[in-house]
CSV table of C-alpha atoms in Angstrom, one decimal:
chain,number,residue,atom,x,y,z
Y,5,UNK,CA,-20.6,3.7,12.5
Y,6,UNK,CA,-24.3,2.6,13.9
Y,7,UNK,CA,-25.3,-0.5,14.8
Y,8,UNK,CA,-27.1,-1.0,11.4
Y,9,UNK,CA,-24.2,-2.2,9.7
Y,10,UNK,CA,-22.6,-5.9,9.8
Y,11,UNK,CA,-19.9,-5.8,12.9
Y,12,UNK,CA,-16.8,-7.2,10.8
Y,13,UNK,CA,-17.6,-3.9,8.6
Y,14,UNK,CA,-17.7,-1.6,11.1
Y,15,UNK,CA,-14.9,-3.1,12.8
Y,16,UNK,CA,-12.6,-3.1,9.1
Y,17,UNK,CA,-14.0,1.1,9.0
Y,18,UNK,CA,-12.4,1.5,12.4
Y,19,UNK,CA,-9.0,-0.3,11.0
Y,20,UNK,CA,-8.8,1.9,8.2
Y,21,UNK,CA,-9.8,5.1,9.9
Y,22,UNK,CA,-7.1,4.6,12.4
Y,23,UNK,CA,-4.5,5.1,9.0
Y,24,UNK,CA,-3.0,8.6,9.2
Y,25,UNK,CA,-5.5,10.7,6.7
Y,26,UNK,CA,-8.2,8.6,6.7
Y,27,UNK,CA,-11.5,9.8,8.0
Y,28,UNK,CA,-14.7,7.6,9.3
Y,29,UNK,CA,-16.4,8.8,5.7
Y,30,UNK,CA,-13.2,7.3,3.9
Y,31,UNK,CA,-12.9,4.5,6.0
Y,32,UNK,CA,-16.7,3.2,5.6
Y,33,UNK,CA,-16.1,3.9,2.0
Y,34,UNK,CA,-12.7,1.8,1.9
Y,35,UNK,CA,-14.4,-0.8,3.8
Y,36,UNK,CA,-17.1,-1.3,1.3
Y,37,UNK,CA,-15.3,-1.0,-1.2
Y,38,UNK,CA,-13.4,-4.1,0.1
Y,39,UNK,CA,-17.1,-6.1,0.0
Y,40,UNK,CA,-16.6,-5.3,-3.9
Y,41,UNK,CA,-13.2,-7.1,-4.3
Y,42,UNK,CA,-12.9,-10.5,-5.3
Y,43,UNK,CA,-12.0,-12.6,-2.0
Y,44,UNK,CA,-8.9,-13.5,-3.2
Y,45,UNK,CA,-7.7,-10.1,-4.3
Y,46,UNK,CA,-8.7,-9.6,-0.2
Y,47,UNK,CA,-6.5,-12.0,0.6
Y,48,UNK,CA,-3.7,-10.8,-1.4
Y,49,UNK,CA,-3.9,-7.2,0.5
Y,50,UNK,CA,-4.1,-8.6,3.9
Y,51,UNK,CA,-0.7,-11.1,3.2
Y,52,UNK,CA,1.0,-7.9,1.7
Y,53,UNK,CA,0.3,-6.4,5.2
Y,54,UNK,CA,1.4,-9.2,7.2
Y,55,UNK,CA,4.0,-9.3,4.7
Y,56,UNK,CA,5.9,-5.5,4.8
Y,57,UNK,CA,5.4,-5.6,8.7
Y,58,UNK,CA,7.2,-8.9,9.5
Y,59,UNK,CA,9.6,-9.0,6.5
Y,60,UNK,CA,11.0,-5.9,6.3
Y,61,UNK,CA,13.3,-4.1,9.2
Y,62,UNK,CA,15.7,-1.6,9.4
Y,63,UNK,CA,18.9,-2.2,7.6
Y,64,UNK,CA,22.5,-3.0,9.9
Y,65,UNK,CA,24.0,-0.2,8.6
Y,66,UNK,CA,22.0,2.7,7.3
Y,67,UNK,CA,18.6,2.3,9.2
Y,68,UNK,CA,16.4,2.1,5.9
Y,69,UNK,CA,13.4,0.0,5.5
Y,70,UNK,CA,14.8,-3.1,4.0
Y,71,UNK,CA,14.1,-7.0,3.6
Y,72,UNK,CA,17.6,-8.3,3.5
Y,73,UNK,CA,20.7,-7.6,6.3
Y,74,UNK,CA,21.9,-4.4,3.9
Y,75,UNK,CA,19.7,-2.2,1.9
Y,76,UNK,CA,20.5,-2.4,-2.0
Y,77,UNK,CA,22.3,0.7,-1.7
Y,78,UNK,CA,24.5,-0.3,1.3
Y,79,UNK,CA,24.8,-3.6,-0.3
Y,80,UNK,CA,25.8,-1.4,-4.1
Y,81,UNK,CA,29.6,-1.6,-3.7
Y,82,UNK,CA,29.5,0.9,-6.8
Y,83,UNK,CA,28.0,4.0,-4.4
Y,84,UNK,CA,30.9,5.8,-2.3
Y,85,UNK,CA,30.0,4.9,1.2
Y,86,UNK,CA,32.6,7.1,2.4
Y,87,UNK,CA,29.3,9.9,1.9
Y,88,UNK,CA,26.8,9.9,4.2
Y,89,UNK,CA,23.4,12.1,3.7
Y,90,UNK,CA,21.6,12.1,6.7
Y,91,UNK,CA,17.5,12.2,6.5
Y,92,UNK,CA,14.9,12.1,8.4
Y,93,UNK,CA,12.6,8.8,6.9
Y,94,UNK,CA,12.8,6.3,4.7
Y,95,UNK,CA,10.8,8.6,1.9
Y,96,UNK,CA,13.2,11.2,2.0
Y,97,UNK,CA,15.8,8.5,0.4
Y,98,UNK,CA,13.4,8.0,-2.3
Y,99,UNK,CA,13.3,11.7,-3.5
Y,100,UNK,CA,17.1,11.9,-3.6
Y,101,UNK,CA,17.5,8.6,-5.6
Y,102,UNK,CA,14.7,10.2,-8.2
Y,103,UNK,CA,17.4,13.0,-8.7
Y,104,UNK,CA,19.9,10.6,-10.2
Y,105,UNK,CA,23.0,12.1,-8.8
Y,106,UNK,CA,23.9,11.1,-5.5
Y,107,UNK,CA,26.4,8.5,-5.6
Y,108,UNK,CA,26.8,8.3,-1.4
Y,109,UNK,CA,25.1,6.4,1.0
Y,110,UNK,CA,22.4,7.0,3.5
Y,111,UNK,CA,21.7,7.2,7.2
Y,112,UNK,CA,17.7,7.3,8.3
Y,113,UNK,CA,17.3,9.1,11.7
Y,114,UNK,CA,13.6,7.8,11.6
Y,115,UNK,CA,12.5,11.3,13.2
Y,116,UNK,CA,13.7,14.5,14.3
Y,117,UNK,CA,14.7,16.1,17.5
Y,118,UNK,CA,11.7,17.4,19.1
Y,119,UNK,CA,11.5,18.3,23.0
Y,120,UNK,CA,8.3,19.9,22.3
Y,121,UNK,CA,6.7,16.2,21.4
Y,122,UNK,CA,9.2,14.8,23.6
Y,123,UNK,CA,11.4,13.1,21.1
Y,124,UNK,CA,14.8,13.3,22.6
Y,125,UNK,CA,18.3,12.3,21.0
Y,126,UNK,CA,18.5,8.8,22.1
Y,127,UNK,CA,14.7,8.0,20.4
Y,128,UNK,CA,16.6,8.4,17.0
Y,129,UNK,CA,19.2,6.4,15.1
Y,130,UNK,CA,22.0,8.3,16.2
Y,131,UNK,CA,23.8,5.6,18.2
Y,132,UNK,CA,24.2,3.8,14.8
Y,133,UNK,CA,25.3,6.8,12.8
Y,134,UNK,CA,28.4,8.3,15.3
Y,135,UNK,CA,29.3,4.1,15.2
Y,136,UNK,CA,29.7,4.7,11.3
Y,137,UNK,CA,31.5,7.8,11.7
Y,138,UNK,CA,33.4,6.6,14.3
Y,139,UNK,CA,35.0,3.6,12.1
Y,140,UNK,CA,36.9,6.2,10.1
Y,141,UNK,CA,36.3,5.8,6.8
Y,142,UNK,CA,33.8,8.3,6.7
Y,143,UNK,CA,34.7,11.7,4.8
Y,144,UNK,CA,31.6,13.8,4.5
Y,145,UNK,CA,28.4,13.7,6.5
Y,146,UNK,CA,25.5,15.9,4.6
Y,147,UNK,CA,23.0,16.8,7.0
Y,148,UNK,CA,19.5,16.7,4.9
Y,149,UNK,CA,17.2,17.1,7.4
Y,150,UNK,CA,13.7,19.5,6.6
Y,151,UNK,CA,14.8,22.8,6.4
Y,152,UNK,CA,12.0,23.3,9.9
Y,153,UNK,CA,12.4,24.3,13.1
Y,154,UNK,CA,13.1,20.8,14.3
Y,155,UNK,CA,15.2,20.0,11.4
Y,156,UNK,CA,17.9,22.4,11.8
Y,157,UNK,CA,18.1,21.8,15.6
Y,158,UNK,CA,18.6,18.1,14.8
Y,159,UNK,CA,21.4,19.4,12.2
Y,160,UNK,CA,22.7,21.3,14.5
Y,161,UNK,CA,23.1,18.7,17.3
Y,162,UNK,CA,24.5,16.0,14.8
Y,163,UNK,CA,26.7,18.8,13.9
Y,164,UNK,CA,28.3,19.3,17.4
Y,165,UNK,CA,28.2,15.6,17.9
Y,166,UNK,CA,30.2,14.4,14.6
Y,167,UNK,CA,32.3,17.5,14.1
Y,168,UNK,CA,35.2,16.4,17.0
Y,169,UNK,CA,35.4,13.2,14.9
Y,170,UNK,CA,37.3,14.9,12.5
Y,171,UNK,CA,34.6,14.3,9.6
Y,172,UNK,CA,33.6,17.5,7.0
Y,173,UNK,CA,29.8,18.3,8.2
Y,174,UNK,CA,27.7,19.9,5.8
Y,175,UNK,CA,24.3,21.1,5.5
Y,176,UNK,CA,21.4,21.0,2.5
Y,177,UNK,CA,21.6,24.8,0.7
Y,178,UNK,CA,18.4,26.5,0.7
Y,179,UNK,CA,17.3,29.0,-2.0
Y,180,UNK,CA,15.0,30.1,-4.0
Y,181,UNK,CA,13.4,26.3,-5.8
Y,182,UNK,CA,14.1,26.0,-9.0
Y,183,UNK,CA,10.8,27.2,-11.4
Y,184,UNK,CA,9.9,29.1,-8.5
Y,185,UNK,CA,9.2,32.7,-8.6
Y,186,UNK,CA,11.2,35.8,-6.6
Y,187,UNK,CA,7.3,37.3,-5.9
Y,188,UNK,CA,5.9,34.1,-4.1
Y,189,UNK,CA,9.2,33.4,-1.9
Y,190,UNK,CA,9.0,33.8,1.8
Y,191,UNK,CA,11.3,36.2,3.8
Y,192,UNK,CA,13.2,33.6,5.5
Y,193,UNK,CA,13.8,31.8,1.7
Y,194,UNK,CA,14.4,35.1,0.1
Y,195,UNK,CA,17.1,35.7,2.8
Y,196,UNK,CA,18.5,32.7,2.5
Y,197,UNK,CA,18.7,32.8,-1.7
Y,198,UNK,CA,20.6,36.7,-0.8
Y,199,UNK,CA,23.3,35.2,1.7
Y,200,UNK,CA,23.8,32.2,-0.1
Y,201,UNK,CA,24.0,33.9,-3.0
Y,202,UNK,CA,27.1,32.8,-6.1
Y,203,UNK,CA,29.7,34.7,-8.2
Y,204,UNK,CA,28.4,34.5,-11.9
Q,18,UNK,CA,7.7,2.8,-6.5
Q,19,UNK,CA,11.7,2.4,-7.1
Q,20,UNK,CA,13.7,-0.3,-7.0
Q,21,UNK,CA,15.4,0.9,-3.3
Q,22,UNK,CA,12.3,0.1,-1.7
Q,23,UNK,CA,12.1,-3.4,0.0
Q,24,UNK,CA,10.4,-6.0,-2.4
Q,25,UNK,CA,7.4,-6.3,0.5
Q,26,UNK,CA,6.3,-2.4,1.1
Q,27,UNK,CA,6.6,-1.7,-2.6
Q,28,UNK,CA,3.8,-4.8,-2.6
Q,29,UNK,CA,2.1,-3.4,0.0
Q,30,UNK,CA,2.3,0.5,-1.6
Q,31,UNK,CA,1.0,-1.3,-4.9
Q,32,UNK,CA,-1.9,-2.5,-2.9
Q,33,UNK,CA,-2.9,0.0,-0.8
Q,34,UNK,CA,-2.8,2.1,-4.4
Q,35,UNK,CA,-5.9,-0.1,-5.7
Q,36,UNK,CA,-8.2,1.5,-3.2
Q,37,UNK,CA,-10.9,4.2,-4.7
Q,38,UNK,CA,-9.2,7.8,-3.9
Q,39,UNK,CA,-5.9,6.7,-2.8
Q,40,UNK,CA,-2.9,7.5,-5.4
Q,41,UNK,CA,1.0,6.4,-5.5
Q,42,UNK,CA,1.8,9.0,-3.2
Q,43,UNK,CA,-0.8,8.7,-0.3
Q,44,UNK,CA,-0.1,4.5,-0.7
Q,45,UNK,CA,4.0,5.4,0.0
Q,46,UNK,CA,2.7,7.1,2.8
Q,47,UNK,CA,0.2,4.6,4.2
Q,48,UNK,CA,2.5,1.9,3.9
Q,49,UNK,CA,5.4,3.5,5.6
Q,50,UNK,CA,2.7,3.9,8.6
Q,51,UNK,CA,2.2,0.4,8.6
Q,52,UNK,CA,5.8,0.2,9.0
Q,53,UNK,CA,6.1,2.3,12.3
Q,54,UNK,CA,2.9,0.2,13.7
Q,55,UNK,CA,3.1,-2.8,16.2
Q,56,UNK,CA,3.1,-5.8,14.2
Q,57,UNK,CA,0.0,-7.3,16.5
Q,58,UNK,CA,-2.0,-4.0,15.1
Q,59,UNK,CA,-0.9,-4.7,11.3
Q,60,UNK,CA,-2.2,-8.9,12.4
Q,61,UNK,CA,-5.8,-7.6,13.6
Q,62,UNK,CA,-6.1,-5.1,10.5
Q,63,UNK,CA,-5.4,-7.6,8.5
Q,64,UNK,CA,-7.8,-10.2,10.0
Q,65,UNK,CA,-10.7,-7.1,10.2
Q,66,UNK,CA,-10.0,-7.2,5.8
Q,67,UNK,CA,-10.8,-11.0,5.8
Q,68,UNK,CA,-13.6,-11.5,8.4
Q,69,UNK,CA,-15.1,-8.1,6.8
Q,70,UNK,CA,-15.1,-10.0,3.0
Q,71,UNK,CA,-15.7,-13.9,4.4
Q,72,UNK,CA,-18.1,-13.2,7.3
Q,73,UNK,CA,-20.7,-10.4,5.4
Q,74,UNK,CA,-22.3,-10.9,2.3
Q,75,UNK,CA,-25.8,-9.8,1.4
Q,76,UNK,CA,-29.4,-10.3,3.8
Q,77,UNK,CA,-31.7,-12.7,2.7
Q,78,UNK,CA,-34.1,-10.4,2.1
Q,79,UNK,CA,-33.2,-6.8,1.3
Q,80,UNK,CA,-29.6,-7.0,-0.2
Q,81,UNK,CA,-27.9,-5.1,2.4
Q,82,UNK,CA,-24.9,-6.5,4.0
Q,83,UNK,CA,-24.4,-8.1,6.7
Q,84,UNK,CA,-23.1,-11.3,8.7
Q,85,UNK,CA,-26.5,-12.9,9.6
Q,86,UNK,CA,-28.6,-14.7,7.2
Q,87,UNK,CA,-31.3,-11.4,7.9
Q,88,UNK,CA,-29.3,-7.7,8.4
Q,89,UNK,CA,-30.8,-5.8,11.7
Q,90,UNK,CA,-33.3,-4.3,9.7
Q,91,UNK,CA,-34.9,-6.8,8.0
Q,92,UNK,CA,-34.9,-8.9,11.4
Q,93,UNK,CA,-36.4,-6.2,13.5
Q,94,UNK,CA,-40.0,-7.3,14.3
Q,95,UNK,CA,-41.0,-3.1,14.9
Q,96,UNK,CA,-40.0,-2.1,11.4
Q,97,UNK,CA,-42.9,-2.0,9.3
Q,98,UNK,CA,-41.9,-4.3,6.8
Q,99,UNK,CA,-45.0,-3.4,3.8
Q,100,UNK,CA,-42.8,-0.3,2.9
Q,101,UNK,CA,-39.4,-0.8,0.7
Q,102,UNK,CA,-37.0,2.3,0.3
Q,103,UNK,CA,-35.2,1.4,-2.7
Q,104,UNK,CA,-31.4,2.8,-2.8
Q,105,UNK,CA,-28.3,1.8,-4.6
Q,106,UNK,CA,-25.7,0.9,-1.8
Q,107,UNK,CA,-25.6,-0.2,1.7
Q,108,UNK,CA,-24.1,3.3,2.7
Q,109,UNK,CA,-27.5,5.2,1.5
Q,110,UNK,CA,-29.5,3.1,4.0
Q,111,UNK,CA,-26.7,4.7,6.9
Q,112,UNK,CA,-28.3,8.4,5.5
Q,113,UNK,CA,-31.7,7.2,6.1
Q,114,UNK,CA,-31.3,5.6,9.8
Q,115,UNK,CA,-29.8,8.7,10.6
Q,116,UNK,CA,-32.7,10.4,10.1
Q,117,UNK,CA,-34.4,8.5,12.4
Q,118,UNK,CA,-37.7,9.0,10.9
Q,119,UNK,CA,-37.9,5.8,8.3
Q,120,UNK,CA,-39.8,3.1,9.6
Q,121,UNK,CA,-39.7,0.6,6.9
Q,122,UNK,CA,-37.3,-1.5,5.3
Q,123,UNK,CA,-35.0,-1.3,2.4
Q,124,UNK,CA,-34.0,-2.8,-0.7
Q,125,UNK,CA,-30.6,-2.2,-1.9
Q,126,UNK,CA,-29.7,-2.4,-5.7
Q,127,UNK,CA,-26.2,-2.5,-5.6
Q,128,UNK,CA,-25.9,0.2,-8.6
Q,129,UNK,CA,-27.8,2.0,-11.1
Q,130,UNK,CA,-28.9,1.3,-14.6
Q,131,UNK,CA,-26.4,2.7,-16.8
Q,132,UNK,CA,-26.1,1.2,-21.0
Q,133,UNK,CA,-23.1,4.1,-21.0
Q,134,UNK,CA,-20.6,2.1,-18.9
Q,135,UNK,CA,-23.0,-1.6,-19.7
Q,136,UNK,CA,-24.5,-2.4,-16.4
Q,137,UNK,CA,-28.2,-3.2,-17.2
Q,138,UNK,CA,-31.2,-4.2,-15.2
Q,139,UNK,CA,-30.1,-8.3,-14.9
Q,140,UNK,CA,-26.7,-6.6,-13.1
Q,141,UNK,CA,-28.6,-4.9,-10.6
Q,142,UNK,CA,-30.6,-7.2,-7.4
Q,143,UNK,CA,-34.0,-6.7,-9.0
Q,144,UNK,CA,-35.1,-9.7,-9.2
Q,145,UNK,CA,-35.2,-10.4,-5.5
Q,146,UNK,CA,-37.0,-7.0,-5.2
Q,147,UNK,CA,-39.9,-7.9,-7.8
Q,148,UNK,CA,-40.0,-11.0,-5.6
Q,149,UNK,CA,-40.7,-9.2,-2.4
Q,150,UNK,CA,-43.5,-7.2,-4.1
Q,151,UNK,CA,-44.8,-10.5,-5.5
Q,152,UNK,CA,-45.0,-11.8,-2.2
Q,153,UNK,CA,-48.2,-9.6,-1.8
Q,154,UNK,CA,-47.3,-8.1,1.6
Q,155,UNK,CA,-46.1,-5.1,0.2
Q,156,UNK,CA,-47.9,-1.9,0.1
Q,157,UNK,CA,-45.7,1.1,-1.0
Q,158,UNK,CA,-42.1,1.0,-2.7
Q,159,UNK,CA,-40.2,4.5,-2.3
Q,160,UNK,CA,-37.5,5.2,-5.2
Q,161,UNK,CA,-34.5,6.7,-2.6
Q,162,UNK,CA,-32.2,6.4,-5.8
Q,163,UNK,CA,-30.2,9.4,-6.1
Q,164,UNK,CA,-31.4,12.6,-8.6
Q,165,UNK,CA,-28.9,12.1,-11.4
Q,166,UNK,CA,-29.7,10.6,-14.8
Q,167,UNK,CA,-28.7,7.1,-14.0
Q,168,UNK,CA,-30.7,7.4,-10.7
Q,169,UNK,CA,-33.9,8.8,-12.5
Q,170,UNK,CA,-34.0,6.2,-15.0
Q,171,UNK,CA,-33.3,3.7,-12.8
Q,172,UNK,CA,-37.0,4.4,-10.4
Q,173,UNK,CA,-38.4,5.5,-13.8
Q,174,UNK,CA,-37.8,1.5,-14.7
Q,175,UNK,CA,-38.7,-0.2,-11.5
Q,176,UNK,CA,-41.4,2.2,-11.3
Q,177,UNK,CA,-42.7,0.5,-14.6
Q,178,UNK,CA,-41.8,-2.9,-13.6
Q,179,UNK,CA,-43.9,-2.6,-10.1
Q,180,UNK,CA,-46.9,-0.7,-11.3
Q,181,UNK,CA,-48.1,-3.8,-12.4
Q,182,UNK,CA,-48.0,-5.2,-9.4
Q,183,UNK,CA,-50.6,-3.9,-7.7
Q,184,UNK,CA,-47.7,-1.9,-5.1
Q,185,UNK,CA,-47.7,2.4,-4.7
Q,186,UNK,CA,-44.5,3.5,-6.0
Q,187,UNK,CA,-43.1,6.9,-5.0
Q,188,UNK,CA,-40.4,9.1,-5.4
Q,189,UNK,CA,-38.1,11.0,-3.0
Q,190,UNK,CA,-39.4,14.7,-3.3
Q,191,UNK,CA,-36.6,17.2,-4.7
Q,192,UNK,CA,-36.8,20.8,-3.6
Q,193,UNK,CA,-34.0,23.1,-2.2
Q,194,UNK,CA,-32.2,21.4,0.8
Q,195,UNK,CA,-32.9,22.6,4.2
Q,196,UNK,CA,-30.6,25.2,5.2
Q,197,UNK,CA,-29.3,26.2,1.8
Q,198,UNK,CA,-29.6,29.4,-0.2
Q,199,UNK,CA,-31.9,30.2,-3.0
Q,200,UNK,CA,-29.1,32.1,-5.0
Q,201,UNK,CA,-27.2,29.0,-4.6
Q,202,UNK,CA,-29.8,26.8,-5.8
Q,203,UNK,CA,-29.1,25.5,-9.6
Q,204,UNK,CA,-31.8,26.1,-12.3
Q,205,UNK,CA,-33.3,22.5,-12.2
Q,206,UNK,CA,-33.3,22.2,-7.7
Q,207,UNK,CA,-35.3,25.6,-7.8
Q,208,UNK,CA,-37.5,24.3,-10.7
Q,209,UNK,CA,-38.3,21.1,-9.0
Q,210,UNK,CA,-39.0,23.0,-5.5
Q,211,UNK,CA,-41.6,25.3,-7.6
Q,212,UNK,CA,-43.2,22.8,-9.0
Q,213,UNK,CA,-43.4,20.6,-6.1
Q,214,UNK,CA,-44.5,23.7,-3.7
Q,215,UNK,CA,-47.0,23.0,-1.1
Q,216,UNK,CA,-49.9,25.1,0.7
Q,217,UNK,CA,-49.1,26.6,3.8
């Protein structure tokens, strides 16, 4: 931004750009847009920052964002924690709860294996997650990681690490999506659909 | 946003998802960020949104914002301060500097006349822009509103309203833009570029 414009505004453009997808043309855009809002609305949005970042934390057992010592679904005594489905982020839980049928718990590895970007083992909730296998009451660990590169190393690793604790590791299936047409499908997916394929 | 969600980033989601262009999912996403940030970064974005809406409010004089009783422009002694570029927001007068070429000063209406979605002239900072041209000092006033309908009869109704005044009142020429293509060029651009055409 040039000198022109008042310095708390250009300084509230640079904030905003510095949000992942948010350009300088957004940002300015954003930022005047906040001029707009009633001061109190203002208010409201910077508390609710403050807010999420000092309140909320990882939760004791699964590593989800939560504001309490358990997440709600740690804390559900109704889900079978003797399941866990291992993801990547916090957003990843999200999309499973929207399916309505996973009754097991969670564990958040809050990022994936990556020695390319030098994200190693011990930079991910791991520790936390052979500690809950470890305890025994753990039948099943469903490895749900992207079905990338990184993703499947990461399964792979877990794999290793949590099969000699005597616990049933298993992976996401991949196919063709559902609603998805044979034409458009990749190679790899294609392959995948054909090995994985079902009696009728 | 579901009920899994911690009480304060499902706040935060909801507010990020009142900003222009930003929907439920890019607000998930933007507040997860926030998450993963250090919480001294989340304090000083949050004090940039309320120094940005207590500290700037509108110069004096043209309208524009800023945090000083006069914005830059309107206190810089070189401009030449008998010309008044009218435009609708702050970010038009941005365009304009850019260009380097403008010399005067600027008015800014903060919107356009439109009866379709009820903002009429009393909305708009008019007033204080008859008053400048009152003053006397004032020697040409250039309609920079943009070439839609609203922005048309918008300078077509200050245009009216200054005549009187004893003040030139001009129009931004329309023509094709530098760089472009004639077979690109819509019916009314070309139109306006032949009837505006100059000798060589």
């Amino acid at each position: 931004m040039a000198g022109y414009d008042a310095l708390p505004l250009t300084v509230l453009t640079e904030q905003f750009a510095k949000l992942p997808g948010i350009g300088m043309k957004s940002a300015a855009r954003l930022a005047y847009h906040v001029m707009s809002m009633p001061p109190e609305e203002v208010s409201t949005f910077a508390n609710a920052l403050l807010e999420a970042r000092t309140k909320v934390h990882y939760c004791q057992c699964c590593e989800n964002l939560t504001d309490q010592d358990l997440c709600p679904i740690c804390s559900d005594e109704s889900r079978n924690a003797s399941v866990i489905c291992v993801v990547e982020t916090p957003k990843d839980i999200s999309a499973f709860e929207r399916t309505g049928e996973y009754k097991g718990v969670y564990h958040v590895l809050h990022g994936l294996i990556s020695p390319m970007r030098n994200i190693l083992p011990d930079d991910l909730k791991i520790r936390s997650l052979v500690a809950r296998v470890q305890s025994g009451t753990i039948q099943e660990v469903i490895m749900a990681t992207n079905p990338t590169v990184e993703g499947d190393a990461t399964a792979a690793y877990l794999s290793q690490l949590l099969k000699p604790l005597n616990v049933k590791v298993t992976r996401l299936a991949f196919g063709l999506p559902v609603g998805g047409q044979l034409e458009y499908a990749d190679e790899i997916t294609l392959y995948k659909a054909l090995e994985n394929r079902n009696l009728m």
